C-alpha positions as a printed NumPy array, in Angstrom:
array([[ 17.924, -18.123, -13.738],
       [ 18.795, -16.156, -10.506],
       [ 19.693, -17.595,  -7.692],
       [ 17.664, -18.495,  -4.885],
       [ 18.897, -15.841,  -2.898],
       [ 18.769, -13.21 ,  -5.743],
       [ 14.888, -13.515,  -5.79 ],
       [ 15.023, -13.547,  -2.094],
       [ 16.461, -10.079,  -2.004],
       [ 14.164,  -8.856,  -4.993],
       [ 11.241, -10.12 ,  -3.026],
       [ 12.178,  -8.156,  -0.462],
       [ 13.404,  -5.219,  -2.294],
       [ 10.114,  -4.942,  -3.868],
       [  8.236,  -5.153,  -0.376],
       [  9.768,  -2.673,   1.694],
       [  7.28 ,  -0.363,   2.271],
       [  5.023,   0.145,   4.982],
       [  1.148,  -0.073,   3.929],
       [ -0.216,   3.5  ,   3.408],
       [ -2.115,   4.609,   6.569],
       [ -5.036,   6.928,   7.006],
       [ -3.179,  10.094,   9.225],
       [ -5.366,  12.854,  11.061],
       [ -3.778,  16.17 ,  11.526],
       [ -3.211,  17.857,  14.282],
       [ -2.44 ,  21.524,  14.208],
       [  1.004,  20.885,  15.473],
       [  3.731,  19.795,  13.588],
       [  2.746,  16.027,  14.681],
       [  0.681,  14.128,  13.306],
       [ -1.939,  11.193,  14.688],
       [ -2.849,   7.56 ,  12.655],
       [ -6.523,   6.522,  12.807],
       [ -5.151,   4.003,  15.78 ],
       [ -4.401,   6.888,  17.759],
       [ -0.857,   6.051,  17.698],
       [  1.864,   9.611,  17.613],
       [  3.338,   9.928,  13.965],
       [  6.109,  12.112,  12.678],
       [  6.551,  15.499,  12.189],
       [  5.092,  17.421,   8.688],
       [  8.797,  17.776,   7.68 ],
       [  9.32 ,  13.903,   7.82 ],
       [  6.429,  13.615,   6.4  ],
       [  7.313,  15.617,   3.256],
       [ 10.701,  13.958,   3.538],
       [  9.338,  10.607,   3.353],
       [  7.232,  11.468,   0.673],
       [ 10.166,  11.977,  -1.628],
       [ 11.184,   8.991,  -0.306],
       [  8.469,   6.979,  -1.478],
       [  8.781,   8.376,  -4.864],
       [ 11.953,   7.005,  -5.321],
       [ 10.678,   3.68 ,  -4.236],
       [  7.642,   4.028,  -6.702],
       [  9.523,   4.942, -10.187],
       [ 12.009,   1.659,  -8.428],
       [  9.222,  -0.649,  -8.366],
       [  7.723,   1.09 , -11.67 ],
       [ 11.373,   0.192, -13.516],
       [ 11.401,  -3.067, -11.942],
       [  7.259,  -3.764, -13.461],
       [  8.441,  -2.295, -16.961],
       [ 11.807,  -4.526, -17.338],
       [  8.95 ,  -7.585, -16.606],
       [  6.553,  -6.224, -19.699],
       [  3.788,  -5.163, -17.266],
       [  3.978,  -1.616, -18.306],
       [  5.394,   1.272, -20.938],
       [  5.789,  -0.551, -23.73 ],
       [  3.009,  -2.601, -23.368],
       [  0.502,  -0.181, -22.295],
       [ -0.89 ,   1.083, -25.599],
       [ -1.611,  -3.189, -26.326],
       [ -2.903,  -3.695, -22.954],
       [ -5.172,  -1.149, -23.612],
       [ -6.386,  -2.417, -27.353],
       [ -6.744,  -6.191, -25.789],
       [ -9.011,  -4.442, -22.772],
       [-11.263,  -2.457, -25.105],
       [-14.835,  -2.588, -24.113],
       [-14.143,  -4.015, -20.675],
       [-15.229,  -2.095, -17.6  ],
       [-13.049,   0.013, -15.805],
       [-11.839,  -2.144, -13.063],
       [-12.905,  -1.237,  -9.426],
       [-10.118,  -3.311,  -7.334],
       [ -9.178,  -3.239,  -3.708],
       [ -5.945,  -4.969,  -2.382],
       [ -4.727,  -5.489,   1.333],
       [ -1.903,  -6.858,   3.235],
       [ -0.049,  -6.489,   6.048],
       [  3.104,  -4.314,   6.754],
       [  6.087,  -6.176,   3.936],
       [  3.841,  -8.018,   1.81 ],
       [  5.189,  -7.044,  -1.074],
       [  1.566,  -4.498,  -1.71 ],
       [  3.516,  -1.733,  -2.758],
       [  4.729,  -3.483,  -5.867],
       [  1.855,  -4.929,  -7.063],
       [ -0.309,  -1.74 ,  -6.519],
       [  2.65 ,  -0.522,  -8.504],
       [  2.326,  -3.198, -11.278],
       [ -1.695,  -3.367, -11.169],
       [ -2.   ,   0.322, -11.966],
       [  0.863,   0.19 , -15.009],
       [ -1.249,  -2.856, -16.537],
       [ -4.734,  -1.305, -16.169],
       [ -4.147,   2.305, -15.958],
       [ -6.3  ,   2.463, -12.809],
       [ -6.512,   5.247, -10.121],
       [ -3.987,   4.32 ,  -7.157],
       [ -5.936,   5.475,  -4.305],
       [ -4.613,   5.485,  -0.685],
       [ -7.258,   7.634,   2.363],
       [ -4.192,   9.724,   3.676],
       [ -3.746,  10.883,   0.137],
       [ -7.327,  11.07 ,  -0.577],
       [ -7.701,  13.122,   2.867],
       [ -5.128,  15.51 ,   1.9  ],
       [ -6.282,  15.976,  -1.606],
       [ -9.65 ,  16.681,   0.274],
       [ -8.714,  19.281,   2.585],
       [ -5.991,  20.924,  -0.551],
       [ -9.41 ,  21.401,  -2.724],
       [-11.377,  22.894,   0.316],
       [-14.256,  20.452,  -0.846],
       [-17.303,  20.32 ,   1.631],
       [-16.109,  16.396,   3.206],
       [-12.534,  18.362,   3.141],
       [-13.461,  21.125,   5.122],
       [-15.33 ,  18.557,   7.523],
       [-12.208,  16.283,   7.486],
       [-10.239,  19.457,   8.089],
       [-12.325,  20.305,  11.408],
       [-11.594,  17.363,  13.292],
       [ -7.716,  17.562,  12.017],
       [ -7.246,  21.131,  13.174],
       [ -8.492,  20.139,  16.296],
       [ -6.306,  16.986,  16.977],
       [ -9.173,  14.546,  16.785],
       [ -9.309,  11.56 ,  14.768],
       [-11.663,  11.628,  11.186],
       [-14.54 ,   9.315,  11.774],
       [-15.64 ,   6.875,   8.906],
       [-18.684,   8.8  ,   7.862],
       [-16.378,  11.682,   6.52 ],
       [-13.641,   9.527,   5.29 ],
       [-16.071,   7.677,   3.404],
       [-17.357,  10.659,   1.705],
       [-13.997,  11.698,   0.845],
       [-13.346,   8.457,  -0.464],
       [-17.122,   8.669,  -2.146],
       [-16.085,  11.864,  -3.701],
       [-12.948,  10.899,  -5.114],
       [-14.196,   7.518,  -6.812],
       [-17.198,  10.042,  -8.373],
       [-14.147,  12.566, -10.505],
       [-13.789,  11.547, -14.014],
       [-10.574,   9.739, -14.29 ],
       [-11.843,   6.964, -11.352],
       [-14.931,   6.741, -13.146],
       [-13.14 ,   6.756, -16.519],
       [-10.163,   3.965, -15.749],
       [-11.493,   2.557, -12.577],
       [ -9.362,   2.536,  -9.078],
       [ -7.567,   0.481,  -6.72 ],
       [ -8.282,   1.343,  -3.234],
       [ -5.294,   0.289,  -1.109],
       [ -5.729,  -1.078,   2.457],
       [ -9.022,   0.329,   2.615],
       [-11.667,  -0.233,   3.908],
       [ -9.326,  -1.401,   7.213],
       [-12.62 ,  -2.107,   9.266],
       [-15.864,  -4.003,   9.017],
       [-17.82 ,  -0.629,   9.697],
       [-15.835,   1.488,   6.73 ],
       [-16.886,  -1.596,   4.599],
       [-20.349,  -1.742,   5.439],
       [-20.36 ,   2.343,   5.04 ],
       [-19.083,   1.878,   2.127],
       [-21.643,  -0.579,   0.829],
       [-24.156,   1.893,   2.16 ],
       [-23.187,   4.67 ,  -0.014],
       [-22.984,   2.055,  -3.089],
       [-19.669,   1.238,  -3.495],
       [-18.395,  -1.732,  -4.565],
       [-15.871,  -3.217,  -5.841],
       [-15.173,  -5.774,  -8.746],
       [-12.241,  -8.164,  -6.506],
       [-11.039,  -7.893,  -3.307],
       [ -7.157,  -9.166,  -3.284],
       [ -5.291, -10.37 ,  -0.077],
       [ -2.016, -10.885,  -0.017],
       [ -1.392, -13.641,   2.079],
       [  2.237, -13.561,   3.949],
       [  2.974, -15.832,   7.664],
       [  3.931, -13.764,  10.362],
       [  7.287, -15.128,  10.739],
       [  8.285, -13.983,   7.196],
       [  6.874, -10.774,   7.336],
       [  8.633, -10.283,  10.827],
       [ 11.848, -11.535,   9.137],
       [ 11.201,  -8.552,   6.197],
       [ 10.769,  -5.899,   8.428],
       [ 13.286,  -6.154,  11.413],
       [ 16.13 ,  -6.851,   9.234],
       [ 15.445,  -3.724,   6.843],
       [ 17.296,  -0.871,   6.782],
       [ 17.34 ,   2.543,   4.893],
       [ 20.208,   5.08 ,   3.774],
       [ 19.015,   8.451,   4.754],
       [ 20.935,  10.027,   2.208],
       [ 19.359,   8.171,  -0.816],
       [ 16.124,   6.656,   1.009],
       [ 17.109,   3.1  ,  -0.412],
       [ 16.118,   0.468,   1.448],
       [ 18.254,  -2.358,   2.325],
       [ 17.831,  -5.9  ,   4.189],
       [ 20.908,  -7.011,   6.21 ],
       [ 20.439, -10.78 ,   5.487],
       [ 18.539, -10.73 ,   1.887],
       [ 20.252,  -7.474,   0.37 ],
       [ 22.921,  -5.552,   2.493],
       [ 25.047,  -3.097,   0.967],
       [ 28.516,  -3.927,  -0.373],
       [ 30.051,  -0.115,   0.12 ],
       [ 31.477,  -0.061,   3.858],
       [ 30.418,   3.502,   3.705],
       [ 26.627,   3.245,   3.14 ],
       [ 27.027,   0.009,   5.476],
       [ 27.978,   2.646,   8.541],
       [ 25.55 ,   5.47 ,   7.345],
       [ 21.865,   2.978,   7.793],
       [ 18.996,   3.631,   9.884],
       [ 16.403,   0.996,  11.414],
       [ 13.147,   2.472,  11.724],
       [ 12.06 ,   3.345,  15.637],
       [  9.173,   0.91 ,  14.585],
       [ 10.842,  -1.925,  13.071],
       [ 11.41 ,  -3.743,  15.974],
       [ 10.555,  -7.15 ,  16.639],
       [  7.516,  -6.678,  19.046],
       [  6.237,  -3.401,  17.561],
       [  5.902,  -5.441,  14.284],
       [  3.86 ,  -8.495,  16.008],
       [  1.729,  -5.421,  17.779],
       [  0.512,  -4.055,  14.165],
       [  0.692,  -7.29 ,  12.83 ],
       [ -2.416,  -8.284,  15.906],
       [ -3.89 ,  -4.917,  14.617],
       [ -4.109,  -6.065,  11.475],
       [ -5.004,  -9.547,  11.438],
       [ -7.892,  -8.601,  13.901],
       [ -9.454,  -5.541,  11.167],
       [ -8.734,  -7.603,   7.641],
       [ -9.903, -10.837,   9.239],
       [-13.368,  -9.253,   9.462],
       [-13.255,  -7.384,   6.58 ],
       [-12.916, -10.484,   4.568],
       [-16.381, -11.236,   5.828],
       [-17.854,  -8.299,   3.667],
       [-16.705,  -9.302,   0.498],
       [-16.851, -13.334,   0.398],
       [-18.033, -13.188,  -3.112],
       [-14.915, -11.021,  -4.539],
       [-12.314, -12.111,  -2.097],
       [ -9.188, -13.495,  -3.755],
       [ -6.374, -14.904,  -1.726],
       [ -2.829, -15.02 ,  -3.152],
       [  0.484, -16.715,  -2.007],
       [  2.195, -13.338,  -0.847],
       [  5.673, -15.634,  -0.505],
       [  6.084, -16.487,  -4.574],
       [  7.925, -14.582,  -6.612],
       [  7.334, -10.942,  -7.504],
       [  6.332, -12.189, -10.757],
       [  4.382, -15.003,  -9.737],
       [  2.487, -12.627,  -7.138],
       [  1.398, -10.714, -10.026],
       [  0.118, -13.201, -12.667],
       [ -2.02 , -14.588,  -9.947],
       [ -3.695, -11.519,  -9.189],
       [ -3.896, -10.321, -12.859],
       [ -5.713, -13.78 , -13.909],
       [ -7.689, -13.014, -10.647],
       [ -8.382,  -9.092, -12.082],
       [ -9.11 , -10.612, -15.602],
       [-11.756, -12.947, -14.315],
       [-14.198, -10.637, -13.445],
       [-13.936,  -7.5  , -15.913],
       [-16.26 ,  -8.143, -18.373]])
């Protein structure tokens, strides 16, 4: 059995990525989030996308070694024959482990994993009607309004892969207005999963994180520090990974998610995100299985 320290290190590593946030693009080299804060240049977004691929690959490998994907996929598909395609929503604060659970859910159930940022960019690239509307706001440096975002989401969920395989909305809806707009658009979910982790633990996870700029690998100075002195010397901390800034983000997150929960009381499932990743996954999958018919 792994030591307590090893398990803590695994939990910190797997929970390392921040939740994806919807973004609105300005015509310059910078972007703005839907909260109106300045974000990163386009070139850095591309770099981060590459790093995220590495994180996803690592999470997928973690899931496969524990039997959540790959070799078990065919058996899972057979076991799930005749079941409705899952329609899921997952929410969790930064560093709650949501990214890891999304990968496991995707591997286990074959659902389409969706974030609003990805859907907006895809709609714009495809030149859909709502994508063109979104682009107009992006090009003028304005935030994309909820009605346009909902249109983008609805169009994406109507596509064949989502209809046949099911979908997993990652961190959306973020506000009561968005939840109401989803319902008005006729979009309903089977299960709303909330990963609950105390703020103190989240702050500790975030503040101690460091990234290797050459490999994109994320370390933690307390739970999983690098053994190589050369790597240690080049590690970088994100500018917003300070206790003060994390507390602000958590306040905003709680204000929004607490209100959103009220729209999904009948399908709401709260999961203890402080447990071992495999225990969290077991609870999540049990909750999903219970609503699939």
